[in-house]
Amino acid sequence: MCIWNLTNCHRVDIVITILPQREQDAGSQCVISMNANSTSICDPKNPGHVKTFTFDLAYWSHSGFLKDEDGRLVSTGSNSRYAGQREIFRDLGQGVLDSAWQGYNATLLAYGQTGSGKSYSMIGCGANRGIIPIVCEELFKAIHNQEQNKQYQVTFSMLEIYNEQVIDLLSKTKKRGGLKVREDHQQGFYVDGLKQVPCDSYAQIERLMEQGTKIRTTASTSMNVTSSRSHMVITIQFKQIFLDEEITKQSVINLVDLAGSERQKSSGSEGDRLREGTHVNLSLAMLGNVISALAEMAVGKKVLHIPYRDSVLTKLLQSALGGNSKTIMIAAISPADMCYEETLSTLRYAERYSFVVFHCFSLSLPPEELQYLLVENERHIQTIRVTWESQLEEARKEWEQQYAAITQERRMMETFPYLLNINEDPQLSGVLKHFIQDGASDVGQSASNAIVLKGLGIMDKQATFTNTDGKVTITPWDKSMVIVNGVPVTVKTKLQHLDRIILGSNTAYLYIGPPAERTNKDLLRYDYDFFQSELAAADGFSIDKLGAVSSKDGKPDPSVLAVFHDYIKLMPLVAEANQMSEELNKDLKFELKVKNLASSDSRGYDLQKEIIVKVMHKITKQVWVWSKAKFINRKFLMEELYQHFLDGEDMHVEQDNDPFWDPVEVIHLGSAHIWLQSLAYCMKLEEQTELLNFEGQEEAVVLINVVPCSSDGRAFEEDDVVIDPLELLGRQIDFQIHIVQCLGVRWLRDVSDRGIQIGYRIYDLPRPVYTKPVWKNVNPKIEERTHFSALTVSHDFLNYLQKNALIVDLWGLQGISLQCIFFICGCFLWLQDAPNQMSKLYTKLLKLEQETELLRDINRALREENIFLKEQLKKWDTGHHERTHQLCHYRTSYDSDFAKALKVFYQNMNVLRGQFLKLKHSKPPVEDNLQMLRLFTERQSCMLKDFGEQLESSICKLKNDVALIVKKKRESIAYSKH
């Protein structure tokens, strides 16, 4: 006799969500297209490169929708491809419910990048409810319409997995270290001590979800973690008891909102010695390993082990992944081109899951065992009915208490002003409300306060709110951080409706004033990004500071907007890192910077901007520069260490494992551009130019000479100047780069025991050339010459000289130095210091070149002699010969004069180029001061005027010199004819 006939299936569905505001602001383009159940993605860097994936269903939610009067997003018409929440429930959620009613387990997983719409699809937002609430509501609707001879039992649980710890979101008490996952031979893996609440209506589940979200929000604030790094699992156990037949059906519905699936490159260590959080993203990696193993089994490969036990998540999902559940994966993707790599990764992950095939079996038992099971089942049903009634009665009492609390909260919202929490995760914003009642209300970590807050930078007494006659003020306590509308306040400050308040490092609230002050203004605009943008603006950071250039459509540069959004996303993380450093006595200060804010490449084009974090030790003054990815990685590890501190555990870690420690490194301080155009005419270049950092500020002044010379190092004279650079083709050209001195090095002015080193890269050399380190001198003399030889000048090399600059980099040393390396590269060689340091290979090549040059000289002499003999054979008269000789002398003189004029002109152009770059990178004052702005404008006007006068003077001088040469030449030709 067949007891259970399990027909398991799985499916993968792709949901493309609305383009997030950040991507819209950055001017992103859509790179996704859908046709039926196929999804194609176009590489934005290579438009002809398109990849197509096929899944069970594909949903388009990017466009073709409008908001109805109830706030729901609905399709614009029959021609629209838009799929709303109801359509997704119809195709996916209904299948989950059908499986539950048939007695099968069902699991729904939402996977994808943070911000791609996972939580929106699962939970929803406002009137646009997601799959989870709709499934729960429809389940109870169906229960109420069933026959009376059946009993239905629904229990609800809600947990979060963060850093491999299980947190019960329905329990008000937090167990240290989280709940334990244990294994039972009958039910498999389960969470020991997890609160499972009986429910008899959807309203109860709705309140439980609100309660769980509040606990999740509170934990996120106090533990300083972000919800995008955690998994949320809602489990609904559904029992059907057939009273007449005395049998039961039991099914388990798992609804899982997975953590963000960011790849290692964008949120990981990028080569850092510490991998991204020991457990932060372990679950997703292990889930991928399980899916890979199952996919390999599906294609017939031999798999010895499926790693279910490697993470908490895979343990709890073993039944769903291993074959006794109908399992659906929703892969949410962003259509933005700036998310191309992440979206492609998500599609590949989902495609791999689609290869998994589950094999299920029917179980049969002999009649005697079946009879025994039926008797036991009858006894079990009676026990269940008694237990269920008592559990439900306890739950009803708790519902009544919660209902009273909700009613009281609503009454207070209509009476008092209050603080509404704002979270990075929209699902967690607006969850917590702190009421400001009449009189004084202290806020802080201490339990004696009227408003108790936990979080980084929150002191025992953080501030005092005073509500007098409906007027509310906030007064910070000593040394506590309080920010109102982006500006730190230190004295009593009056609050207005919808003021933005940040307490401590990053605990953000929107102030809702008394009912009389409230308006119908949309509160949704005051999201997390609004708070951070306001904070950045108050700190003098804006898109204009990044140098946004309007394109033809009038929109700012998308890359600049992307950098701006990165900046405001990292601002709160930097504030939190600084607070953790202070509390853990690490003495590090973190500061956000924009790399390449005022930097250009060797051809003068602006370099791509990116966010970096400057790290400085407050005592030793040592400095480090971390990339965005490295900082995010270290931030996760700092959180782990800080949590040990909060739990009172041993915080000792080895130095190599300390996220606050790094070995001393060399710091790039600034760069200068030395334009090489004069070298193409064999003219000497003497420069005194500023070394500017990536913010356009002067770090030092460098004195540098670029001197064309002979192969033995003899500097060229004026007669060696060439008029046309093409004359150098095929020849050998030698020159020396002489770095004379550095003046006013700010790096050394700040801390005297530091050092500097100068480096530069020339043409196709694979490695830079470095000077010797210099220490403890604000105006260090360098006096280093490097001899370069281009053995055969090509068109490419001439083009390099005429259009490129030599970028000279200034490096700051803190106890270590870079070593100079001697090497030979192709046909372009360089030597450092004295001739005795030449390599043997270069010596041989140089000797051969010298012998070849000697043969060329002999050949030239013979050719000249041959011409002379031919002239003699023609019996030219002596007078004619003298006039020809005189004419040749005049021509040589004209060429020399013309070369000198060009030399003067190019030297003036180099000076003007430096002035132009200085004008280009000059920024107006950050302070909102009319006098400072007027001085800046006047200074810019003077610089522009000088620039224009010098340019006009240089061009005019060149014209006059050329006109004089042409005049002399005409006179000499006329004289020769005469």
PDB file of C-alpha atoms in Angstrom, residues 566-795:
ATOM      1  CA  ASP A 566      29.484  55.635  -4.000  1.00  0.00           C
ATOM      2  CA  TYR A 567      30.644  58.497  -1.786  1.00  0.00           C
ATOM      3  CA  ILE A 568      27.338  58.913   0.041  1.00  0.00           C
ATOM      4  CA  LYS A 569      26.991  55.132   0.420  1.00  0.00           C
ATOM      5  CA  LEU A 570      30.395  54.944   2.116  1.00  0.00           C
ATOM      6  CA  MET A 571      29.930  58.000   4.340  1.00  0.00           C
ATOM      7  CA  PRO A 572      28.028  56.179   7.111  1.00  0.00           C
ATOM      8  CA  LEU A 573      30.395  53.222   6.930  1.00  0.00           C
ATOM      9  CA  VAL A 574      33.380  55.527   7.454  1.00  0.00           C
ATOM     10  CA  ALA A 575      31.642  57.185  10.411  1.00  0.00           C
ATOM     11  CA  GLU A 576      31.007  53.766  11.935  1.00  0.00           C
ATOM     12  CA  ALA A 577      34.607  52.637  11.337  1.00  0.00           C
ATOM     13  CA  ASN A 578      35.869  55.770  13.104  1.00  0.00           C
ATOM     14  CA  GLN A 579      33.605  55.103  16.078  1.00  0.00           C
ATOM     15  CA  MET A 580      34.715  51.458  16.344  1.00  0.00           C
ATOM     16  CA  SER A 581      38.350  52.565  16.124  1.00  0.00           C
ATOM     17  CA  GLU A 582      37.784  54.993  18.973  1.00  0.00           C
ATOM     18  CA  GLU A 583      35.973  52.528  21.234  1.00  0.00           C
ATOM     19  CA  LEU A 584      38.509  49.760  20.568  1.00  0.00           C
ATOM     20  CA  ASN A 585      41.464  52.167  21.107  1.00  0.00           C
ATOM     21  CA  LYS A 586      42.890  51.514  17.628  1.00  0.00           C
ATOM     22  CA  ASP A 587      43.835  55.201  17.105  1.00  0.00           C
ATOM     23  CA  LEU A 588      42.937  55.138  13.405  1.00  0.00           C
ATOM     24  CA  LYS A 589      41.128  57.912  11.577  1.00  0.00           C
ATOM     25  CA  PHE A 590      39.280  57.104   8.335  1.00  0.00           C
ATOM     26  CA  GLU A 591      38.532  59.772   5.741  1.00  0.00           C
ATOM     27  CA  LEU A 592      36.781  59.572   2.379  1.00  0.00           C
ATOM     28  CA  LYS A 593      38.626  60.933  -0.652  1.00  0.00           C
ATOM     29  CA  VAL A 594      38.008  61.036  -4.395  1.00  0.00           C
ATOM     30  CA  LYS A 595      40.939  59.655  -6.357  1.00  0.00           C
ATOM     31  CA  ASN A 596      41.791  61.507  -9.590  1.00  0.00           C
ATOM     32  CA  LEU A 597      39.571  64.444  -8.684  1.00  0.00           C
ATOM     33  CA  ALA A 598      41.991  66.770 -10.516  1.00  0.00           C
ATOM     34  CA  SER A 599      44.345  64.327 -12.277  1.00  0.00           C
ATOM     35  CA  SER A 600      44.940  63.737 -15.973  1.00  0.00           C
ATOM     36  CA  ASP A 601      46.811  61.211 -18.060  1.00  0.00           C
ATOM     37  CA  SER A 602      49.905  61.733 -20.216  1.00  0.00           C
ATOM     38  CA  ARG A 603      47.789  63.329 -22.971  1.00  0.00           C
ATOM     39  CA  GLY A 604      45.952  65.704 -20.636  1.00  0.00           C
ATOM     40  CA  TYR A 605      42.647  63.816 -20.463  1.00  0.00           C
ATOM     41  CA  ASP A 606      40.934  63.538 -17.062  1.00  0.00           C
ATOM     42  CA  LEU A 607      41.457  60.209 -15.325  1.00  0.00           C
ATOM     43  CA  GLN A 608      38.473  58.183 -14.152  1.00  0.00           C
ATOM     44  CA  LYS A 609      37.435  59.170 -10.655  1.00  0.00           C
ATOM     45  CA  GLU A 610      36.935  56.634  -7.886  1.00  0.00           C
ATOM     46  CA  ILE A 611      36.372  56.604  -4.135  1.00  0.00           C
ATOM     47  CA  ILE A 612      39.239  55.743  -1.794  1.00  0.00           C
ATOM     48  CA  VAL A 613      39.611  55.832   1.986  1.00  0.00           C
ATOM     49  CA  LYS A 614      42.587  57.572   3.570  1.00  0.00           C
ATOM     50  CA  VAL A 615      43.620  55.948   6.841  1.00  0.00           C
ATOM     51  CA  MET A 616      45.899  57.728   9.330  1.00  0.00           C
ATOM     52  CA  HIS A 617      47.269  56.627  12.676  1.00  0.00           C
ATOM     53  CA  LYS A 618      46.646  59.470  15.097  1.00  0.00           C
ATOM     54  CA  ILE A 619      49.846  58.880  17.092  1.00  0.00           C
ATOM     55  CA  THR A 620      52.473  57.675  14.588  1.00  0.00           C
ATOM     56  CA  LYS A 621      51.000  59.756  11.728  1.00  0.00           C
ATOM     57  CA  GLN A 622      51.468  56.798   9.384  1.00  0.00           C
ATOM     58  CA  VAL A 623      49.162  56.886   6.361  1.00  0.00           C
ATOM     59  CA  TRP A 624      47.495  54.210   4.226  1.00  0.00           C
ATOM     60  CA  VAL A 625      45.210  54.429   1.215  1.00  0.00           C
ATOM     61  CA  TRP A 626      42.511  51.745   0.906  1.00  0.00           C
ATOM     62  CA  SER A 627      40.392  51.069  -2.138  1.00  0.00           C
ATOM     63  CA  LYS A 628      36.622  51.064  -1.762  1.00  0.00           C
ATOM     64  CA  ALA A 629      36.530  47.261  -1.944  1.00  0.00           C
ATOM     65  CA  LYS A 630      39.280  46.834   0.632  1.00  0.00           C
ATOM     66  CA  PHE A 631      37.591  49.208   3.056  1.00  0.00           C
ATOM     67  CA  ILE A 632      34.237  47.401   2.778  1.00  0.00           C
ATOM     68  CA  ASN A 633      35.984  44.104   3.393  1.00  0.00           C
ATOM     69  CA  ARG A 634      37.789  45.433   6.456  1.00  0.00           C
ATOM     70  CA  LYS A 635      34.576  47.036   7.730  1.00  0.00           C
ATOM     71  CA  PHE A 636      32.882  43.634   7.912  1.00  0.00           C
ATOM     72  CA  LEU A 637      35.814  42.243   9.864  1.00  0.00           C
ATOM     73  CA  MET A 638      35.789  45.269  12.181  1.00  0.00           C
ATOM     74  CA  GLU A 639      32.136  44.528  12.941  1.00  0.00           C
ATOM     75  CA  GLU A 640      33.016  40.970  13.952  1.00  0.00           C
ATOM     76  CA  LEU A 641      35.749  42.198  16.287  1.00  0.00           C
ATOM     77  CA  TYR A 642      33.484  44.911  17.689  1.00  0.00           C
ATOM     78  CA  GLN A 643      30.735  42.361  18.375  1.00  0.00           C
ATOM     79  CA  HIS A 644      33.203  40.342  20.458  1.00  0.00           C
ATOM     80  CA  PHE A 645      33.886  43.568  22.362  1.00  0.00           C
ATOM     81  CA  LEU A 646      30.172  44.144  22.992  1.00  0.00           C
ATOM     82  CA  ASP A 647      29.725  40.530  24.125  1.00  0.00           C
ATOM     83  CA  GLY A 648      32.605  40.887  26.591  1.00  0.00           C
ATOM     84  CA  GLU A 649      34.658  38.229  24.818  1.00  0.00           C
ATOM     85  CA  ASP A 650      38.416  38.046  24.354  1.00  0.00           C
ATOM     86  CA  MET A 651      39.337  40.543  21.632  1.00  0.00           C
ATOM     87  CA  HIS A 652      42.946  39.483  21.178  1.00  0.00           C
ATOM     88  CA  VAL A 653      43.827  38.767  17.550  1.00  0.00           C
ATOM     89  CA  GLU A 654      47.156  38.246  15.848  1.00  0.00           C
ATOM     90  CA  GLN A 655      48.485  41.328  14.101  1.00  0.00           C
ATOM     91  CA  ASP A 656      48.052  39.795  10.639  1.00  0.00           C
ATOM     92  CA  ASN A 657      44.381  39.107  11.426  1.00  0.00           C
ATOM     93  CA  ASP A 658      43.635  42.540  12.884  1.00  0.00           C
ATOM     94  CA  PRO A 659      41.385  44.433  10.410  1.00  0.00           C
ATOM     95  CA  PHE A 660      42.715  47.734  11.788  1.00  0.00           C
ATOM     96  CA  TRP A 661      46.360  46.865  11.046  1.00  0.00           C
ATOM     97  CA  ASP A 662      48.353  47.128   7.839  1.00  0.00           C
ATOM     98  CA  PRO A 663      52.096  47.106   7.169  1.00  0.00           C
ATOM     99  CA  VAL A 664      53.651  50.477   6.363  1.00  0.00           C
ATOM    100  CA  GLU A 665      53.274  51.337   2.684  1.00  0.00           C
ATOM    101  CA  VAL A 666      54.412  53.895   0.142  1.00  0.00           C
ATOM    102  CA  ILE A 667      51.876  56.661  -0.523  1.00  0.00           C
ATOM    103  CA  HIS A 668      51.348  58.420  -3.841  1.00  0.00           C
ATOM    104  CA  LEU A 669      51.435  62.136  -3.067  1.00  0.00           C
ATOM    105  CA  GLY A 670      51.072  63.877  -6.407  1.00  0.00           C
ATOM    106  CA  SER A 671      52.080  64.198 -10.054  1.00  0.00           C
ATOM    107  CA  ALA A 672      53.470  66.753 -12.486  1.00  0.00           C
ATOM    108  CA  HIS A 673      53.225  66.841 -16.286  1.00  0.00           C
ATOM    109  CA  ILE A 674      56.369  67.587 -18.298  1.00  0.00           C
ATOM    110  CA  TRP A 675      55.400  67.967 -21.964  1.00  0.00           C
ATOM    111  CA  LEU A 676      57.986  66.388 -24.262  1.00  0.00           C
ATOM    112  CA  GLN A 677      57.235  68.267 -27.489  1.00  0.00           C
ATOM    113  CA  SER A 678      60.520  70.187 -27.464  1.00  0.00           C
ATOM    114  CA  LEU A 679      62.420  66.873 -27.406  1.00  0.00           C
ATOM    115  CA  ALA A 680      61.058  66.098 -30.884  1.00  0.00           C
ATOM    116  CA  TYR A 681      63.076  69.152 -32.083  1.00  0.00           C
ATOM    117  CA  CYS A 682      66.175  68.212 -30.043  1.00  0.00           C
ATOM    118  CA  MET A 683      65.693  71.235 -27.796  1.00  0.00           C
ATOM    119  CA  LYS A 684      66.543  71.339 -24.111  1.00  0.00           C
ATOM    120  CA  LEU A 685      63.662  71.671 -21.661  1.00  0.00           C
ATOM    121  CA  GLU A 686      64.076  73.203 -18.200  1.00  0.00           C
ATOM    122  CA  GLU A 687      60.977  73.010 -15.989  1.00  0.00           C
ATOM    123  CA  GLN A 688      59.998  74.173 -12.529  1.00  0.00           C
ATOM    124  CA  THR A 689      56.511  72.815 -12.035  1.00  0.00           C
ATOM    125  CA  GLU A 690      54.046  71.971  -9.284  1.00  0.00           C
ATOM    126  CA  LEU A 691      53.411  68.420  -8.128  1.00  0.00           C
ATOM    127  CA  LEU A 692      49.643  68.333  -7.566  1.00  0.00           C
ATOM    128  CA  ASN A 693      47.768  65.738  -5.541  1.00  0.00           C
ATOM    129  CA  PHE A 694      44.538  64.097  -6.749  1.00  0.00           C
ATOM    130  CA  GLU A 695      42.548  66.999  -5.294  1.00  0.00           C
ATOM    131  CA  GLY A 696      44.519  69.573  -7.319  1.00  0.00           C
ATOM    132  CA  GLN A 697      46.447  70.935  -4.320  1.00  0.00           C
ATOM    133  CA  GLU A 698      50.183  71.570  -4.424  1.00  0.00           C
ATOM    134  CA  GLU A 699      52.305  68.951  -2.671  1.00  0.00           C
ATOM    135  CA  ALA A 700      55.726  70.227  -3.819  1.00  0.00           C
ATOM    136  CA  VAL A 701      57.606  71.897  -6.680  1.00  0.00           C
ATOM    137  CA  VAL A 702      60.022  69.856  -8.793  1.00  0.00           C
ATOM    138  CA  LEU A 703      62.975  71.171 -10.821  1.00  0.00           C
ATOM    139  CA  ILE A 704      63.583  68.929 -13.818  1.00  0.00           C
ATOM    140  CA  ASN A 705      65.565  69.165 -17.065  1.00  0.00           C
ATOM    141  CA  VAL A 706      65.094  67.076 -20.206  1.00  0.00           C
ATOM    142  CA  VAL A 707      68.285  67.397 -22.266  1.00  0.00           C
ATOM    143  CA  PRO A 708      68.860  65.923 -25.759  1.00  0.00           C
ATOM    144  CA  CYS A 709      72.448  64.687 -26.041  1.00  0.00           C
ATOM    145  CA  SER A 710      74.903  62.526 -27.918  1.00  0.00           C
ATOM    146  CA  SER A 711      75.415  58.869 -27.074  1.00  0.00           C
ATOM    147  CA  ASP A 712      78.336  59.767 -24.800  1.00  0.00           C
ATOM    148  CA  GLY A 713      76.215  62.262 -22.819  1.00  0.00           C
ATOM    149  CA  ARG A 714      77.340  65.546 -24.466  1.00  0.00           C
ATOM    150  CA  ALA A 715      74.458  68.038 -24.420  1.00  0.00           C
ATOM    151  CA  PHE A 716      73.301  69.302 -27.813  1.00  0.00           C
ATOM    152  CA  GLU A 717      73.917  72.888 -28.846  1.00  0.00           C
ATOM    153  CA  GLU A 718      71.571  75.184 -30.729  1.00  0.00           C
ATOM    154  CA  ASP A 719      73.015  74.044 -34.051  1.00  0.00           C
ATOM    155  CA  ASP A 720      71.777  70.516 -33.349  1.00  0.00           C
ATOM    156  CA  VAL A 721      68.126  71.630 -33.285  1.00  0.00           C
ATOM    157  CA  VAL A 722      66.009  70.069 -36.054  1.00  0.00           C
ATOM    158  CA  ILE A 723      63.258  71.963 -37.856  1.00  0.00           C
ATOM    159  CA  ASP A 724      61.160  68.948 -38.842  1.00  0.00           C
ATOM    160  CA  PRO A 725      60.871  66.040 -36.366  1.00  0.00           C
ATOM    161  CA  LEU A 726      60.632  63.663 -39.323  1.00  0.00           C
ATOM    162  CA  GLU A 727      64.367  64.216 -39.775  1.00  0.00           C
ATOM    163  CA  LEU A 728      64.837  61.974 -36.721  1.00  0.00           C
ATOM    164  CA  LEU A 729      63.127  58.934 -38.301  1.00  0.00           C
ATOM    165  CA  GLY A 730      65.390  55.895 -38.371  1.00  0.00           C
ATOM    166  CA  ARG A 731      68.085  57.642 -36.369  1.00  0.00           C
ATOM    167  CA  GLN A 732      69.213  57.114 -32.795  1.00  0.00           C
ATOM    168  CA  ILE A 733      68.134  59.748 -30.325  1.00  0.00           C
ATOM    169  CA  ASP A 734      69.657  60.126 -26.856  1.00  0.00           C
ATOM    170  CA  PHE A 735      68.469  62.323 -24.032  1.00  0.00           C
ATOM    171  CA  GLN A 736      68.912  62.671 -20.308  1.00  0.00           C
ATOM    172  CA  ILE A 737      66.250  63.317 -17.671  1.00  0.00           C
ATOM    173  CA  HIS A 738      67.834  65.292 -14.851  1.00  0.00           C
ATOM    174  CA  ILE A 739      65.784  65.625 -11.665  1.00  0.00           C
ATOM    175  CA  VAL A 740      67.450  68.469  -9.814  1.00  0.00           C
ATOM    176  CA  GLN A 741      65.471  69.219  -6.645  1.00  0.00           C
ATOM    177  CA  CYS A 742      62.137  69.147  -4.856  1.00  0.00           C
ATOM    178  CA  LEU A 743      60.980  72.279  -3.032  1.00  0.00           C
ATOM    179  CA  GLY A 744      58.492  72.711  -0.180  1.00  0.00           C
ATOM    180  CA  VAL A 745      57.443  69.066   0.217  1.00  0.00           C
ATOM    181  CA  ARG A 746      54.293  69.185   2.352  1.00  0.00           C
ATOM    182  CA  TRP A 747      54.596  65.496   3.245  1.00  0.00           C
ATOM    183  CA  LEU A 748      57.904  66.243   4.977  1.00  0.00           C
ATOM    184  CA  ARG A 749      56.665  69.494   6.453  1.00  0.00           C
ATOM    185  CA  ASP A 750      53.884  67.647   8.316  1.00  0.00           C
ATOM    186  CA  VAL A 751      56.098  64.873   9.769  1.00  0.00           C
ATOM    187  CA  SER A 752      59.850  65.484   9.675  1.00  0.00           C
ATOM    188  CA  ASP A 753      61.126  61.876   9.760  1.00  0.00           C
ATOM    189  CA  ARG A 754      59.408  60.864   6.532  1.00  0.00           C
ATOM    190  CA  GLY A 755      61.025  60.495   3.135  1.00  0.00           C
ATOM    191  CA  ILE A 756      60.230  60.919  -0.540  1.00  0.00           C
ATOM    192  CA  GLN A 757      61.087  59.292  -3.828  1.00  0.00           C
ATOM    193  CA  ILE A 758      60.357  60.370  -7.386  1.00  0.00           C
ATOM    194  CA  GLY A 759      59.359  58.016 -10.153  1.00  0.00           C
ATOM    195  CA  TYR A 760      58.340  58.290 -13.781  1.00  0.00           C
ATOM    196  CA  ARG A 761      57.671  56.060 -16.757  1.00  0.00           C
ATOM    197  CA  ILE A 762      58.917  56.858 -20.264  1.00  0.00           C
ATOM    198  CA  TYR A 763      57.395  55.565 -23.503  1.00  0.00           C
ATOM    199  CA  ASP A 764      57.263  51.730 -23.583  1.00  0.00           C
ATOM    200  CA  LEU A 765      59.353  50.929 -20.534  1.00  0.00           C
ATOM    201  CA  PRO A 766      57.435  48.247 -18.590  1.00  0.00           C
ATOM    202  CA  ARG A 767      58.507  49.603 -15.183  1.00  0.00           C
ATOM    203  CA  PRO A 768      58.945  53.087 -13.765  1.00  0.00           C
ATOM    204  CA  VAL A 769      62.323  54.689 -13.057  1.00  0.00           C
ATOM    205  CA  TYR A 770      62.854  55.763  -9.438  1.00  0.00           C
ATOM    206  CA  THR A 771      65.282  58.129  -7.810  1.00  0.00           C
ATOM    207  CA  LYS A 772      67.101  57.309  -4.596  1.00  0.00           C
ATOM    208  CA  PRO A 773      65.090  57.887  -1.401  1.00  0.00           C
ATOM    209  CA  VAL A 774      65.624  61.197   0.384  1.00  0.00           C
ATOM    210  CA  TRP A 775      64.731  61.630   4.067  1.00  0.00           C
ATOM    211  CA  LYS A 776      63.985  64.407   6.540  1.00  0.00           C
ATOM    212  CA  ASN A 777      64.447  67.352   4.177  1.00  0.00           C
ATOM    213  CA  VAL A 778      61.672  69.703   3.107  1.00  0.00           C
ATOM    214  CA  ASN A 779      63.718  70.950   0.121  1.00  0.00           C
ATOM    215  CA  PRO A 780      65.687  67.823  -0.832  1.00  0.00           C
ATOM    216  CA  LYS A 781      68.287  67.886  -3.609  1.00  0.00           C
ATOM    217  CA  ILE A 782      67.873  64.924  -5.899  1.00  0.00           C
ATOM    218  CA  GLU A 783      70.553  65.471  -8.585  1.00  0.00           C
ATOM    219  CA  GLU A 784      69.923  62.271 -10.508  1.00  0.00           C
ATOM    220  CA  ARG A 785      70.387  61.862 -14.252  1.00  0.00           C
ATOM    221  CA  THR A 786      69.061  59.032 -16.333  1.00  0.00           C
ATOM    222  CA  HIS A 787      70.315  58.468 -19.871  1.00  0.00           C
ATOM    223  CA  PHE A 788      67.828  57.139 -22.423  1.00  0.00           C
ATOM    224  CA  SER A 789      68.473  55.911 -25.959  1.00  0.00           C
ATOM    225  CA  ALA A 790      65.940  55.242 -28.682  1.00  0.00           C
ATOM    226  CA  LEU A 791      68.074  53.161 -31.051  1.00  0.00           C
ATOM    227  CA  THR A 792      65.724  53.603 -34.002  1.00  0.00           C
ATOM    228  CA  VAL A 793      63.211  56.462 -33.916  1.00  0.00           C
ATOM    229  CA  SER A 794      59.797  55.417 -35.236  1.00  0.00           C
ATOM    230  CA  HIS A 795      56.660  57.355 -36.172  1.00  0.00           C
TER     231      HIS A 795
END
